Amino acid sequence: MKHRSAKTTKGEERVRALLEQTASASGEAFFPALARGLARALATRFAAVCAVNEGDELEYLALFDGERVTRDVRARMTDSPAERAVETGWYSLSDGAVDEFPRHAILRELGVRGWVGAPIRSLDGRLLGVLCAMHDHPLPQAARDRELLASSAARCATELAQMRFSAALEASEALTRCILESMRDAILVLRSDGSVAFHNGAACELFRADGFWLMRARLPELLPDLERAAAELGDGDAAESYRRRASLELTAKTKEGDTVHVAVTIGVFELGGAELRTVVVRNIERRRREEQRLRGYARALERANSDLERARRKAERAAAAKTEFLANMSHEIRTPMTAILGFTDILLEDTPTTANDKVDALRTIRRNGAYLLEILNGILDFSKIEANRLEIERLPCSPRRIATDVVELLRPRADEKHVVLALSIADTVPDKLLSDPVRLRQVLLNLIGNAVKFTPAGQVEVALRFDALDQTLELDVADTGIGIESETLAQIFEPFRQGDSSMTRRFGGTGLGLAITKRLVERLGGAITASSEPGRGSLFRVRLPAEGVDMERDAAEALGEDTPSTGGLRAALRGLRSSGRILVVEDGPDNQRVIRHVLERSGYQVTIAENGLIGVELALSAAEEGTPFGVILMDVQMPVLDGYAATRQLRDQGYSGPIIALTAHALPSERQRCLEAGCDAFATKPLERVALLETIAAHMQKATEGDSR
Ligand code: ADP
């Protein structure tokens, strides 16, 4: 009992000594004090407090070597007595520690023989470190006080956990500080009285102030409009805007009183029962300047655009006015041309064909008249194309037939010059294609016409091929003529370009043909190219997209197709002898006479009305009397009452007889207008006699059939 109490006393002494040693120590100072105290309490020479770190590391936070305490010594955990202590909860070795753990250098350095230690664990059992005492002799009995070691380890655990926690806190604080300082945006944390609780470096930059000034500033000095704007945004409740983490744009005031445009995001949080507001402020001065500059550009651009738009509209109006003017002019000129060419034809018909001066003169008039008409048509076409008013049709047409017709039409001119005009059509060229026959003919007429015109001797070869793969029609017009200089060739498709002025005198022409041709080809969806060698000849190549036509549709449309064939005029006229009464509503006396002549020669009885009003009266009264006209030929442009109005009046009053419009405009839209007014057909001016008589005959026949029914 005595022995026991003596032991207890000794033990208690040791504990007291240890407590004395460590009681006043805390934090960093605690571990050295504990190491010293532990060595004394356990009567060992050495003692150590080790932390167990990640990666098998044993960090000696305090190593007491009998005299001094060192720290920051590191060793491996594996194969150490500490590892054994962790595994078993308490481990002691009386002697031979260096031999038992040869890889643990510290034991060797200190000459450790006896070792005792226990793990340091947190309350929740996490391993934090190892507490141990070591001796350079066999371990003394006193050192085996397991309880003392355990209670010291428990006390140490609290310190170690605290140390770890502060280290983690410090690291996290440092991280937060780094994040806040690295931000470009100024950050302010404000108390409810508007004073600044925290700011980052960017805030100093933005408000151009030092931290000292900023910490004493109040919100209204820094962002004078913020509270009002936040209240406005939150429908009178600024706090609501803070809760919603609203974004606003306003001005900030620097220490010097300058204003800076800023974008602000506000927020709110609670800390320790106090409400704090965050204000993140971004300088948008540059962005605003950029925006202003951009807005300036945009306005300038808008102005330029509207100027351009005005100019475009003006140009369009001018182009439209030009086209209108040219169309009217051409109509005005074409009407007298009807008379001139008509009478020339009449005179040529009535004059014996044997050559004499009179016939020569008449032929010259005819030729020049036709040429004048050609120029007129060219100008009209070109201005229409330029004003984008050219209408392109898609009808079934035969490229073979068109090419053959054009070649035959031009053959006399070639023959005159002893130029060989050859046409070759590949077998693969389809019989029918969907295209605009009138325009196709115009393109060929122009190219072959030029080739014949500019070839004094040799040959002109026209070739038609079909590229089935591309579904393209290829037209080549090659000649052995005078050729084209390369500078001219480069501009050949521009309007009013001719080889040179002497050329115009020699060959005539307007310089519009190729310009029109190119535009027509393009409107047909194709392309044209030219190559030439001066003195040796030229090659014009046209490629046109060509859609085939199926045969059923082809047969159905065969009747109303394509260009009228030329030649055989007299024969055709003879075949068209007929009878019946025709009312001609036409204001021009010259045209009245030409038309009367043409019709009477074909066997018709002709009545003339000089304007629409008279025409309507005559037509209605004849019908009332039971002797209606077989056909009415109605000019569209007339004084008093024009052809459209007259036709409409007749139809309104129940007149059902055929009415054929006479129009100088060959446009599809014009035709449509005639048909809408109530006409059955139309014929063009200047008169194409065969076509006119054919149309009249067809309708006269319908009228008589109608009567007999
Ligand atoms: P023009 O009405 O004057 O013939 P074009 O536009 O058809 O107008 O032709 C313009 C010019 O191109 C002609 O004046 C001529 O100099 C040249 N040209 C056109 N086709 C040929 C050709 N086959 N051979 C040589 N020169 C040509």
XYZ file of C-alpha atoms and ligand atoms in Angstrom:
736
model
C 0.000 0.000 0.000
C 2.844 2.246 0.930
C 4.649 1.266 -2.171
C 1.554 1.994 -4.233
C 1.049 5.401 -2.674
C 4.707 6.229 -3.238
C 4.282 5.269 -6.867
C 1.150 7.378 -7.172
C 2.932 10.279 -5.635
C 5.773 9.914 -8.046
C 3.353 9.697 -10.905
C 1.467 12.726 -9.668
C 4.691 14.625 -9.351
C 5.502 13.836 -12.909
C 2.127 14.986 -14.076
C 2.358 18.181 -12.059
C 5.815 18.842 -13.458
C 4.500 18.301 -16.927
C 1.488 20.537 -16.337
C 3.691 23.262 -14.962
C 5.888 22.996 -17.956
C 3.086 23.279 -20.492
C 0.310 25.165 -18.700
C 1.473 28.618 -19.651
C 2.495 27.580 -23.143
C 0.140 27.649 -26.076
C 0.361 27.830 -29.840
C 3.844 27.473 -31.277
C 5.466 27.468 -27.831
C 3.389 24.548 -26.646
C 5.161 21.748 -28.500
C 8.743 22.533 -27.274
C 7.396 22.870 -23.725
C 5.582 19.545 -24.040
C 8.691 17.790 -25.398
C 10.839 19.057 -22.529
C 8.168 18.327 -19.947
C 7.479 14.848 -21.283
C 11.189 13.901 -21.148
C 11.354 15.047 -17.584
C 8.106 13.402 -16.567
C 9.034 10.064 -18.118
C 12.672 10.313 -17.013
C 13.995 9.892 -20.549
C 16.747 11.763 -22.198
C 14.775 12.714 -25.305
C 11.161 13.365 -26.309
C 9.387 14.508 -29.465
C 6.068 15.776 -30.801
C 5.543 14.670 -34.391
C 2.801 15.551 -36.847
C 1.773 12.898 -39.348
C 1.461 14.562 -42.720
C 0.215 13.282 -46.014
C 2.603 11.247 -48.118
C 4.154 9.105 -45.350
C 5.802 12.072 -43.659
C 6.608 12.342 -39.987
C 7.266 15.964 -39.145
C 9.058 16.605 -35.839
C 7.305 19.724 -34.563
C 9.531 19.623 -31.481
C 12.511 17.294 -30.885
C 14.128 17.601 -27.468
C 17.663 16.131 -27.571
C 18.377 16.552 -23.845
C 19.538 20.108 -24.185
C 17.737 21.940 -26.953
C 14.533 21.653 -28.850
C 14.793 21.566 -32.624
C 12.003 21.512 -35.089
C 11.327 21.011 -38.761
C 13.067 17.658 -38.795
C 11.388 15.239 -41.121
C 11.491 11.475 -41.440
C 9.594 8.676 -43.086
C 6.695 7.152 -41.197
C 7.119 3.698 -42.713
C 9.353 1.327 -40.742
C 9.522 3.744 -37.806
C 8.559 3.010 -34.131
C 5.932 5.778 -34.586
C 4.215 3.596 -37.184
C 4.140 0.753 -34.714
C 2.626 3.081 -32.044
C -0.107 4.174 -34.460
C -0.913 0.547 -35.277
C -1.076 -0.646 -31.696
C -2.245 2.507 -29.845
C 0.800 2.474 -27.561
C 4.241 1.048 -28.240
C 7.338 0.690 -26.157
C 10.742 -0.816 -26.828
C 13.073 -1.382 -23.916
C 16.281 -1.519 -25.887
C 17.852 -1.885 -29.338
C 15.771 0.743 -31.150
C 18.548 1.597 -33.639
C 18.842 -2.039 -34.693
C 15.091 -2.595 -34.730
C 14.490 0.465 -36.928
C 17.694 0.838 -38.921
C 16.028 3.066 -41.539
C 15.024 5.693 -39.031
C 18.130 7.940 -39.071
C 17.118 10.119 -36.128
C 17.330 7.132 -33.780
C 20.863 6.493 -34.938
C 21.900 10.115 -34.668
C 20.652 10.378 -31.118
C 21.852 6.872 -30.177
C 18.364 5.866 -29.061
C 17.968 2.493 -27.374
C 14.632 2.676 -25.553
C 11.503 4.125 -27.222
C 7.943 4.650 -26.045
C 5.160 6.494 -27.878
C 1.442 6.877 -28.531
C -0.622 8.277 -31.409
C -2.142 11.756 -31.189
C -5.742 11.575 -32.400
C -8.449 14.205 -32.690
C -11.739 13.763 -30.826
C -13.281 12.203 -33.891
C -10.395 9.747 -34.125
C -8.408 11.306 -36.966
C -4.667 10.620 -36.707
C -2.808 13.909 -36.176
C 0.638 12.851 -34.962
C 2.730 10.775 -32.587
C 4.054 11.705 -29.146
C 7.153 9.826 -28.005
C 9.908 9.679 -25.427
C 13.338 8.179 -26.203
C 16.286 7.172 -24.110
C 19.968 6.548 -24.764
C 19.850 3.679 -22.319
C 17.336 0.928 -21.843
C 13.927 2.487 -21.257
C 13.432 3.342 -17.564
C 10.430 1.950 -15.789
C 8.968 5.434 -15.301
C 8.693 5.849 -19.033
C 6.133 3.080 -19.221
C 3.465 5.329 -17.757
C 0.937 4.740 -20.442
C -1.728 6.971 -18.970
C 0.552 9.930 -18.752
C 1.506 9.519 -22.345
C -2.151 9.148 -23.331
C -3.316 12.252 -21.472
C -0.388 14.267 -22.866
C -1.312 13.056 -26.366
C -4.934 14.148 -25.792
C -3.829 17.603 -24.704
C -1.472 17.751 -27.661
C -4.300 16.777 -30.011
C -6.209 19.920 -29.050
C -3.176 22.111 -29.789
C -2.372 20.296 -32.982
C -5.972 20.551 -34.217
C -5.954 24.231 -33.340
C -2.686 24.682 -35.190
C -4.009 22.883 -38.211
C -7.201 24.897 -38.120
C -5.341 28.201 -37.930
C -3.052 27.138 -40.745
C -6.068 26.206 -42.880
C -7.798 29.457 -41.970
C -4.705 31.428 -42.811
C -4.405 29.674 -46.147
C -8.063 30.267 -46.915
C -7.791 33.907 -45.894
C -4.738 34.326 -48.048
C -6.606 32.736 -50.962
C -9.596 35.022 -50.503
C -7.314 38.030 -50.250
C -5.467 37.030 -53.397
C -8.726 36.517 -55.263
C -10.120 39.869 -54.178
C -6.873 41.676 -54.961
C -6.489 40.052 -58.342
C -9.942 41.249 -59.418
C -10.266 44.023 -61.935
C -13.570 45.092 -60.384
C -13.600 47.272 -57.287
C -15.212 45.519 -54.328
C -16.727 47.350 -51.398
C -18.392 45.763 -48.381
C -20.590 48.280 -46.593
C -22.156 48.344 -43.194
C -25.780 49.338 -42.824
C -24.733 52.906 -41.985
C -22.979 53.156 -45.379
C -19.449 53.012 -43.969
C -16.859 50.835 -45.696
C -16.076 47.553 -43.906
C -13.846 46.169 -46.633
C -12.428 47.181 -49.994
C -9.922 45.696 -52.390
C -7.021 47.295 -54.240
C -9.094 47.844 -57.377
C -11.416 50.048 -55.299
C -8.465 52.303 -54.449
C -7.640 52.517 -58.139
C -11.202 53.273 -59.173
C -11.811 55.947 -56.570
C -8.207 57.166 -56.982
C -7.731 57.122 -53.240
C -5.678 55.286 -50.627
C -7.155 52.647 -48.335
C -7.187 55.036 -45.402
C -9.438 57.542 -47.183
C -11.656 54.796 -48.520
C -12.202 53.202 -45.125
C -13.508 56.525 -43.836
C -15.661 57.306 -46.864
C -19.425 56.725 -46.923
C -21.484 55.267 -49.732
C -23.178 58.546 -50.806
C -19.739 60.097 -51.370
C -18.603 57.185 -53.520
C -21.740 56.295 -55.464
C -24.146 59.235 -54.995
C -26.966 57.740 -57.104
C -26.789 54.137 -55.949
C -29.435 54.169 -53.230
C -31.933 56.091 -55.361
C -31.339 53.829 -58.379
C -31.581 50.695 -56.235
C -34.840 51.951 -54.721
C -36.231 52.748 -58.163
C -35.315 49.311 -59.432
C -36.891 47.634 -56.400
C -40.135 49.576 -56.752
C -39.280 51.861 -53.870
C -37.447 49.218 -51.864
C -33.667 49.441 -52.220
C -33.135 46.417 -49.961
C -35.118 44.323 -52.417
C -32.653 45.251 -55.192
C -29.755 44.199 -52.936
C -31.491 40.894 -52.262
C -32.082 40.368 -55.966
C -28.398 41.102 -56.694
C -29.374 43.784 -59.164
C -27.080 45.321 -61.771
C -27.151 49.032 -62.525
C -25.215 51.583 -64.509
C -24.435 54.923 -62.889
C -21.601 57.297 -62.086
C -19.033 56.942 -59.318
C -17.202 59.884 -57.759
C -13.446 59.761 -57.183
C -11.660 61.284 -54.197
C -10.962 64.341 -56.342
C -14.629 64.646 -57.321
C -14.301 63.410 -60.927
C -17.092 61.229 -62.246
C -16.531 57.782 -63.732
C -19.189 55.735 -65.513
C -19.529 52.397 -63.794
C -21.552 49.208 -63.905
C -22.482 48.078 -60.397
C -23.698 44.736 -59.058
C -25.081 44.865 -55.536
C -25.716 42.106 -53.014
C -26.262 41.462 -49.332
C -25.134 38.908 -46.725
C -25.297 38.428 -42.985
C -22.279 37.934 -40.774
C -22.440 37.561 -37.016
C -25.940 38.973 -36.906
C -24.998 42.093 -38.867
C -26.188 42.784 -42.399
C -23.468 43.713 -44.858
C -23.880 44.905 -48.427
C -21.526 44.147 -51.270
C -21.022 46.553 -54.135
C -18.963 45.349 -57.079
C -18.020 48.280 -59.290
C -16.655 48.043 -62.815
C -15.256 50.994 -64.722
C -17.099 51.163 -68.083
C -15.660 54.483 -69.205
C -13.825 52.844 -72.125
C -16.758 50.725 -73.122
C -18.975 53.796 -73.122
C -16.519 55.727 -75.241
C -16.354 52.785 -77.668
C -20.132 52.590 -77.698
C -20.398 56.284 -78.341
C -17.891 55.993 -81.147
C -19.795 53.040 -82.573
C -23.057 54.921 -82.287
C -21.399 57.772 -84.162
C -20.286 55.356 -86.859
C -23.732 53.791 -86.990
C -25.347 57.203 -87.398
C -22.860 58.153 -90.116
C -23.518 54.820 -91.795
C -27.249 55.322 -91.578
C -26.895 58.769 -93.072
C -24.664 57.442 -95.836
C -27.150 54.640 -96.426
C -30.101 56.935 -96.699
C -28.111 59.260 -98.988
C -27.265 56.237 -101.060
C -30.838 55.047 -101.003
C -32.017 58.482 -102.121
C -29.393 58.525 -104.864
C -30.403 55.020 -105.893
C -34.063 55.956 -106.037
C -33.201 59.072 -107.987
C -31.089 57.029 -110.388
C -33.880 54.498 -110.687
C -36.395 57.217 -111.360
C -34.035 58.692 -113.930
C -33.532 55.288 -115.547
C -37.271 54.676 -115.504
C -37.897 58.115 -116.998
C -35.289 57.392 -119.648
C -36.880 54.076 -120.487
C -40.300 55.669 -120.531
C -39.018 58.394 -122.799
C -37.304 55.923 -125.107
C -40.361 53.695 -125.177
C -42.591 56.637 -126.092
C -40.102 57.953 -128.618
C -39.780 54.575 -130.179
C -43.539 54.254 -130.353
C -43.814 57.670 -131.946
C -41.145 56.804 -134.512
C -42.364 53.275 -135.110
C -45.858 54.501 -135.975
C -44.744 56.622 -138.949
C -42.346 53.804 -139.819
C -45.397 51.598 -140.245
C -46.598 53.948 -142.889
C -43.210 54.330 -144.563
C -42.428 50.620 -144.724
C -46.023 49.720 -145.524
C -46.224 52.084 -148.479
C -42.795 51.045 -149.690
C -44.008 47.445 -149.721
C -47.153 48.457 -151.559
C -45.155 50.351 -154.153
C -42.657 47.500 -154.510
C -45.511 45.070 -154.996
C -47.133 47.215 -157.649
C -43.932 47.957 -159.530
C -42.607 45.397 -162.035
C -39.610 43.590 -160.523
C -37.283 44.449 -163.405
C -34.624 46.686 -162.011
C -34.954 50.384 -162.575
C -34.060 53.507 -160.618
C -37.458 53.718 -158.971
C -37.267 50.160 -157.681
C -33.728 50.820 -156.473
C -34.880 53.920 -154.619
C -37.740 52.028 -153.056
C -35.454 49.220 -151.991
C -33.100 51.766 -150.455
C -35.972 53.289 -148.529
C -37.050 49.818 -147.361
C -33.524 48.858 -146.345
C -32.867 52.083 -144.495
C -36.257 52.023 -142.864
C -35.659 48.497 -141.651
C -32.241 49.545 -140.375
C -33.714 52.542 -138.563
C -36.227 50.235 -136.965
C -33.414 47.928 -135.898
C -31.538 50.790 -134.197
C -34.740 51.879 -132.540
C -35.393 48.387 -131.246
C -31.828 48.139 -129.981
C -32.076 51.348 -127.979
C -35.438 50.310 -126.617
C -34.213 46.865 -125.643
C -31.082 48.194 -124.009
C -32.835 50.796 -121.921
C -35.345 48.197 -120.817
C -32.591 45.813 -119.801
C -30.838 48.590 -117.911
C -34.047 49.485 -116.094
C -34.518 45.782 -115.383
C -37.779 45.798 -117.240
C -37.010 43.256 -119.877
C -39.379 40.360 -119.611
C -38.067 36.904 -120.330
C -40.403 34.074 -121.237
C -40.027 30.333 -120.914
C -41.709 28.653 -123.808
C -41.067 25.429 -125.642
C -38.963 26.383 -128.633
C -36.755 24.700 -131.169
C -33.167 25.926 -131.204
C -32.668 24.047 -134.497
C -35.479 25.895 -136.149
C -34.443 29.263 -134.776
C -30.820 28.788 -135.858
C -31.895 27.596 -139.312
C -34.252 30.561 -139.728
C -31.645 33.087 -138.696
C -29.008 31.553 -140.952
C -31.441 31.549 -143.876
C -32.408 35.131 -143.154
C -28.777 36.225 -143.289
C -27.749 33.978 -146.152
C -28.508 36.562 -148.877
C -26.150 39.028 -147.170
C -23.411 36.385 -146.978
C -24.014 35.308 -150.578
C -23.694 38.899 -151.735
C -20.151 38.973 -150.304
C -19.377 35.413 -151.408
C -18.922 34.449 -147.783
C -19.751 30.829 -146.986
C -22.338 30.599 -144.220
C -22.425 27.100 -142.706
C -24.633 25.738 -139.959
C -23.963 22.484 -138.135
C -26.299 21.141 -135.489
C -25.209 18.177 -133.376
C -27.631 15.245 -133.208
C -27.727 15.567 -129.444
C -29.368 19.008 -129.592
C -32.942 18.401 -128.423
C -35.839 19.318 -130.713
C -37.502 21.390 -128.039
C -36.171 23.334 -125.088
C -37.722 25.692 -122.586
C -36.383 29.155 -123.332
C -37.386 32.516 -124.743
C -37.548 32.008 -128.535
C -37.655 35.728 -129.313
C -34.547 36.458 -127.257
C -32.726 33.366 -128.479
C -33.358 34.487 -132.029
C -32.169 37.983 -131.179
C -28.903 36.633 -129.743
C -28.224 34.490 -132.812
C -29.239 37.231 -135.220
C -26.839 39.605 -133.566
C -23.847 37.254 -133.414
C -24.272 35.772 -136.895
C -25.179 39.225 -138.260
C -21.942 40.646 -136.848
C -19.925 37.695 -138.147
C -21.279 38.176 -141.667
C -20.875 41.943 -141.390
C -17.249 41.817 -140.298
C -16.141 39.023 -142.644
C -15.155 40.347 -146.067
C -14.143 36.907 -147.361
C -13.965 33.336 -146.169
C -16.601 31.757 -144.002
C -18.898 32.010 -141.035
C -19.555 28.780 -139.179
C -22.430 28.413 -136.792
C -22.435 25.320 -134.567
C -25.008 24.105 -132.057
C -24.059 21.483 -129.480
C -25.730 20.085 -126.422
C -23.900 19.238 -123.231
C -26.161 16.586 -121.733
C -24.149 16.402 -118.525
C -24.595 20.097 -117.748
C -27.917 20.367 -119.612
C -26.411 23.270 -121.535
C -26.909 24.441 -125.076
C -23.677 25.634 -126.650
C -23.746 28.048 -129.577
C -20.557 28.873 -131.485
C -20.325 31.586 -134.100
C -16.860 31.526 -135.717
C -15.753 33.685 -138.621
C -12.639 34.306 -140.677
C -13.217 38.050 -140.655
C -11.279 41.133 -139.664
C -10.999 40.076 -135.998
C -10.865 42.317 -132.971
C -7.889 44.020 -131.321
C -7.306 42.817 -127.778
C -8.029 46.241 -126.188
C -11.354 46.387 -128.001
C -12.088 42.775 -127.157
C -11.826 43.581 -123.464
C -14.631 46.136 -123.771
C -16.646 44.577 -126.515
C -19.693 43.849 -124.352
C -19.950 47.404 -123.047
C -22.628 49.585 -124.636
C -21.763 51.892 -127.526
C -18.359 50.237 -128.087
C -17.252 49.775 -131.630
C -13.948 48.705 -133.121
C -13.118 52.283 -134.136
C -14.912 55.200 -135.700
C -13.823 54.304 -139.211
C -15.539 50.958 -138.607
C -18.850 52.664 -137.985
C -18.568 54.462 -141.250
C -17.638 51.269 -143.067
C -20.027 48.847 -141.442
C -22.682 50.932 -139.686
C -24.162 49.828 -136.358
C -24.870 51.351 -132.983
C -22.399 49.509 -130.774
C -25.340 48.239 -128.756
C -25.722 44.774 -130.276
C -23.182 42.894 -128.149
C -24.102 44.795 -124.980
C -27.695 43.697 -125.478
C -26.643 40.186 -126.460
C -24.575 39.735 -123.309
C -27.369 40.980 -121.081
C -29.927 38.822 -122.841
C -27.730 35.755 -122.481
C -27.330 36.515 -118.800
C -31.050 37.039 -118.338
C -31.527 33.644 -119.992
C -29.223 32.285 -117.285
C -26.192 31.749 -119.519
C -22.804 33.248 -120.337
C -21.040 34.553 -123.424
C -17.334 34.697 -124.234
C -15.405 36.095 -127.164
C -11.961 35.343 -128.521
C -10.386 36.837 -131.564
C -7.232 37.279 -133.578
C -7.001 40.479 -135.602
C -6.909 39.699 -139.312
C -7.818 36.027 -138.779
C -11.248 35.971 -137.291
C -13.350 35.765 -134.147
C -15.215 33.184 -132.119
C -18.245 34.009 -129.968
C -19.424 31.241 -127.673
C -22.697 31.211 -125.774
C -23.646 28.665 -123.135
C -27.268 28.564 -122.073
C -28.964 26.394 -119.488
C -31.510 24.364 -121.435
C -34.270 22.436 -119.827
C -35.812 19.779 -122.008
C -39.537 19.677 -122.799
C -41.558 16.505 -122.443
C -43.238 15.362 -125.628
C -46.908 15.512 -124.579
C -46.650 19.095 -123.570
C -44.656 19.678 -126.701
C -47.455 18.379 -128.917
C -50.033 20.455 -127.089
C -48.036 23.600 -127.521
C -46.805 22.928 -131.013
C -49.499 25.150 -132.492
C -48.696 28.364 -130.712
C -44.961 28.218 -130.892
C -41.962 30.141 -131.950
C -40.899 32.573 -134.597
C -42.713 33.041 -137.857
C -40.730 31.810 -140.783
C -39.588 34.410 -143.226
C -39.591 34.479 -146.956
C -42.286 33.520 -149.369
C -44.218 36.680 -148.519
C -46.073 36.922 -151.761
C -47.002 33.260 -151.708
C -48.241 33.569 -148.196
C -50.279 36.638 -149.034
C -51.843 34.895 -151.995
C -52.844 32.054 -149.720
C -54.561 34.468 -147.404
C -57.102 35.918 -149.815
C -60.352 36.166 -148.005
C -63.547 38.132 -147.510
C -65.526 39.802 -144.738
C -66.039 43.198 -143.098
C -63.362 44.696 -140.908
C -63.612 47.784 -138.711
C -60.215 49.480 -138.382
C -60.054 51.813 -135.362
C -56.893 53.853 -135.971
C -56.145 57.544 -135.656
C -53.145 58.033 -137.978
C -54.284 58.782 -141.568
C -51.109 57.224 -143.011
C -51.555 54.042 -141.099
C -55.254 54.026 -141.970
C -54.275 54.019 -145.624
C -51.616 51.315 -145.299
C -53.892 49.043 -143.329
C -56.829 49.673 -145.641
C -54.604 48.856 -148.604
C -53.299 45.641 -147.086
C -56.720 44.443 -146.036
C -58.555 45.383 -149.203
C -55.916 43.645 -151.298
C -56.665 40.517 -149.363
C -60.347 40.823 -150.221
C -61.767 42.406 -147.061
C -64.214 45.300 -146.879
C -62.744 47.981 -144.642
C -64.464 50.654 -142.507
C -62.294 53.189 -140.715
C -63.012 54.831 -137.341
C -60.543 57.536 -136.310
C -60.829 57.109 -132.590
C -62.156 54.718 -129.974
C -65.430 56.524 -129.415
C -66.405 56.435 -133.091
C -65.209 52.824 -133.214
C -67.544 51.811 -130.372
C -70.515 53.565 -132.007
C -69.867 52.007 -135.424
C -69.356 48.521 -134.021
C -72.512 48.613 -131.907
C -74.777 50.057 -134.555
C -73.536 47.544 -137.166
C -74.280 44.734 -134.739
C -77.739 46.168 -134.031
C -78.498 46.347 -137.727
C -77.621 42.680 -138.033
C -74.534 43.307 -140.143
C -71.734 43.047 -137.557
C -68.078 43.401 -138.475
C -66.245 40.113 -138.837
C -63.241 41.532 -136.943
C -62.345 44.825 -135.259
C -58.714 45.923 -135.564
C -58.159 48.202 -132.591
C -55.164 50.495 -132.246
C -54.384 50.923 -128.531
C -52.992 54.450 -128.480
C -55.557 56.939 -129.724
C -56.965 60.317 -128.793
C -60.469 60.767 -127.282
C -60.871 57.127 -126.254
C -57.936 54.726 -126.409
C -58.110 51.121 -127.549
C -58.198 49.564 -124.073
C -61.117 51.752 -122.969
C -62.987 51.292 -126.233
C -62.621 47.498 -126.017
C -63.775 47.517 -122.404
C -66.864 49.596 -123.342
C -67.741 47.226 -126.165
C -67.401 44.170 -123.929
C -69.408 45.887 -121.200
C -72.213 46.423 -123.663
C -72.254 42.784 -124.625
C -70.250 42.971 -127.842
C -68.849 39.476 -128.450
C -67.196 39.748 -131.864
C -63.406 39.302 -132.246
C -61.250 42.321 -131.412
C -57.584 42.311 -132.403
C -55.394 44.888 -130.707
C -52.768 46.734 -132.726
C -49.859 47.625 -130.498
C -46.372 48.971 -130.975
C -45.259 47.404 -127.710
C -44.414 43.752 -128.119
C -43.942 43.193 -124.391
C -45.709 40.272 -122.737
C -47.111 42.676 -120.145
C -48.584 44.783 -122.938
C -50.177 41.713 -124.501
C -51.581 40.801 -121.111
C -53.071 44.263 -120.779
C -54.799 43.912 -124.176
C -56.239 40.539 -123.257
C -57.436 41.848 -119.916
C -59.225 44.731 -121.628
C -61.141 42.115 -123.601
C -59.178 41.722 -126.838
C -58.971 38.270 -128.402
C -55.564 38.694 -129.995
C -53.029 41.307 -130.910
C -50.833 42.268 -133.831
C -47.739 44.430 -133.726
C -46.878 47.686 -135.416
C -45.080 48.178 -137.790
C -47.313 45.696 -139.521
C -46.082 42.198 -140.144
C -48.454 41.567 -142.951
C -48.471 37.791 -142.994
C -48.915 37.539 -139.262
C -51.666 40.171 -139.280
C -53.604 38.504 -142.078
C -53.212 35.093 -140.464
C -54.567 36.412 -137.180
C -57.484 38.164 -138.897
C -58.297 35.059 -140.942
C -58.296 32.866 -137.853
C -60.685 35.157 -135.991
C -62.872 35.904 -138.985
C -63.356 32.160 -139.326
C -64.285 31.851 -135.649
C -66.766 34.705 -136.032
C -68.485 33.073 -139.017
C -68.554 29.706 -137.272
C -70.136 31.468 -134.316
C -72.780 33.041 -136.592
C -73.676 29.787 -138.329
C -74.208 28.094 -134.970
P -22.581 47.175 -133.789
O -23.991 47.570 -133.854
O -21.646 48.303 -133.975
O -22.246 45.976 -134.591
P -21.983 45.433 -131.613
O -22.127 45.659 -130.138
O -22.726 44.305 -132.164
O -22.387 46.788 -132.267
O -20.473 45.264 -131.892
C -19.544 46.160 -131.339
C -18.244 46.141 -132.077
O -17.604 44.897 -131.930
C -18.402 46.275 -133.572
O -18.483 47.640 -133.929
C -17.131 45.614 -134.070
O -16.057 46.527 -134.000
C -16.868 44.543 -133.085
N -17.332 43.206 -133.543
C -18.446 42.564 -133.153
N -18.525 41.343 -133.753
C -17.421 41.213 -134.516
C -16.910 40.172 -135.391
N -17.560 39.005 -135.558
N -15.735 40.385 -136.015
C -15.084 41.554 -135.815
N -15.506 42.574 -135.052
C -16.663 42.407 -134.395
